[in-house]
Amino acid sequence: MSHRPSLRIGLALLALVTVTACSTQVERLQATDVKDLSGGWNDTDSRLVSEEMIRDSLSRPWLQEWGAARGSKRPALIVGEVRNLSHEHINVNTFTLDVERALINSGKIDFVATKDERKGIREERKDQDINAREDTRNAMGRELGADFMMTGTINTIVDPNGDTQVLFYQVNMTLISLVDNRKVWVGQKEIKKLVTRSKLRF
Amino acid sequence: MPCAAACLAALAACATFSDTIQSTEHSLAQQRPRAALIEYEKLKPVPADRVLYLMNRGMLLRMSGDYDESTRTLEETKRLSEQLRALSLREQALSFTVNDASKSFVGEDFERVMVNNYLALNYLERGQLDAARVEALQVDLLLRERRQRSSADNPYAEDAFARYLTGIVYEDEGEWSDAMIAYRKAYEAYQKQLQSFAVAIPETLKHDLIRLADRMDLAEEAKGYREEFKIAETLSAADLRERGEIILTVHAGLAPDKRERATTVPNPATGRILRIALPQYRSRAQPFAYASVSADSNSTKTSLVENIDAIAVKTLESEMPAITARAIARMAAKDIFASAASSNSNDSGASALFGLAVNLAGVFTERADTRSWFTLPGEIHLARLPLSPGEYKLKVELHGRDERVLDSSEIKVTLRKGEKKYLSRHWIPTNLEVKP
């Protein structure tokens, strides 16, 4: 009978351990924190690349040249397709949105809604034509035409060797003038990672 | 009593995966994939069988026409089997002491490649060409890595269909040189594997090779193919771009059934029971021969592009020496445990009983690993039908080996210039009996 209390404490401890092991753990992270889990493309890569692209594109001569030729008017951009040609399924939308947001917020560029967005807006305008009060109605045919289109690709080169692989991401973005198809800016950002898979698990 | 209870519990826990799939198969044979899916989802897989569960679920979802959910499930399969590649010492120990089925299922190499293939087909049928291209790159990585670690004499060194499908994706993307390389690799793989898997170079691939070689001005190579395949005329790449194209895959039958083959014998010297259990594939009857696709006056036939049945059987054959060695080692280990248990006490009656219990537990837990992706088709067939832009009522007829029409269906399609439409048809015979 003497070992009963210790047994009880032991059981209680065991129960506690089991309970802790079962509860879901959540740790809040800053959006800028770097956490690499699988080694694949993640939010950090998307952010790093878009930041670099924006810094680069705004510091290049095409912007000044445009401003010099047209006074103070800001160039209007439209995002075309950013193609994922890598070996991973990458959500290209979050990446293009990152780029778009930062460019708009720089105040140096106007962004035009994309093809799909425009469709919705036109429908709304049509609806306004019939239903809205005359002094609040927005007329059709007054859209801002884009001066440049931004397109891009995400490519990867993978060099695997056993449990280690080198992942090389190359993101290219191009700004093409809609007037004459001239490429006014080409940006490139590379990311290289060495991913080592763990050899053992439980 | 506790011993008996332990034995029972062990036996229940070891009920093999294939014991629980009868009703799923039954619904499939009745051409009711949705019902099969509902049956299958009743299974609550143990963590070790999670990958297998996802593979089957992904396939059943695809058969039911739920491509998006199928894609999500198969992507999850891929992620999980990647994680499970790391070696688990605990599972290794279990596989040497209890049985092989206690290890986490990651799938054979061909099953992992099939995950990519079916994902690519899912994406293609949903019109997501770039996503299918991602699968093409991944399958290339997988096969490349496979070649690095496997021996040269393995019959499944390449996956011919994966290469062929990859080529089709690249060609659709307009990436001619990559398409050419993939078609060439498919061609080489079909040639090499003709002996093992009995799949001749598909008719369509012959035309694809000539068209691409012409397109890339590889005159010598194109001439070589023309002579080898005895094809004088084929549609040029420029003409094909002017038309649309139907690419139909037919997934016929089911992959072979993996069963257990066990021998239980008493050892007269010790009085203890010895048991050895090994897996074995049993091919299913395959009444399907080919499908014909026709629209207006144009028609074509499918050719066999992948013989999963043969790949599965040959893969297991090549692994049999290792599986047998493990089974023998396990049998010896279990016998030593039982012997130790029966001689480990002063009370001879109790120790004999304990020894018997340990012996029985060892015998009961000796089960073969019969887990396999059973919802995979036995064979995949493919046809390409170029058509001028327009609306069509496509007629797909499935023919049996005795020329009988097994099934006939009509699909309405609208083709634009240069557009490729990917369609697929799953067909499972009513009779799923295995061949004797």
mmCIF file of C-alpha atoms in Angstrom, chain B residues 19 157 258 377:
data_model
loop_
_atom_site.group_PDB
_atom_site.id
_atom_site.type_symbol
_atom_site.label_atom_id
_atom_site.label_comp_id
_atom_site.label_asym_id
_atom_site.label_seq_id
_atom_site.Cartn_x
_atom_site.Cartn_y
_atom_site.Cartn_z
ATOM 1 C CA ASP B 19 -9.600 -7.220 -46.430
ATOM 2 C CA ALA B 157 13.947 2.168 -64.750
ATOM 3 C CA LYS B 258 -2.088 -8.044 -53.858
ATOM 4 C CA PRO B 377 -6.330 0.940 -63.659
#
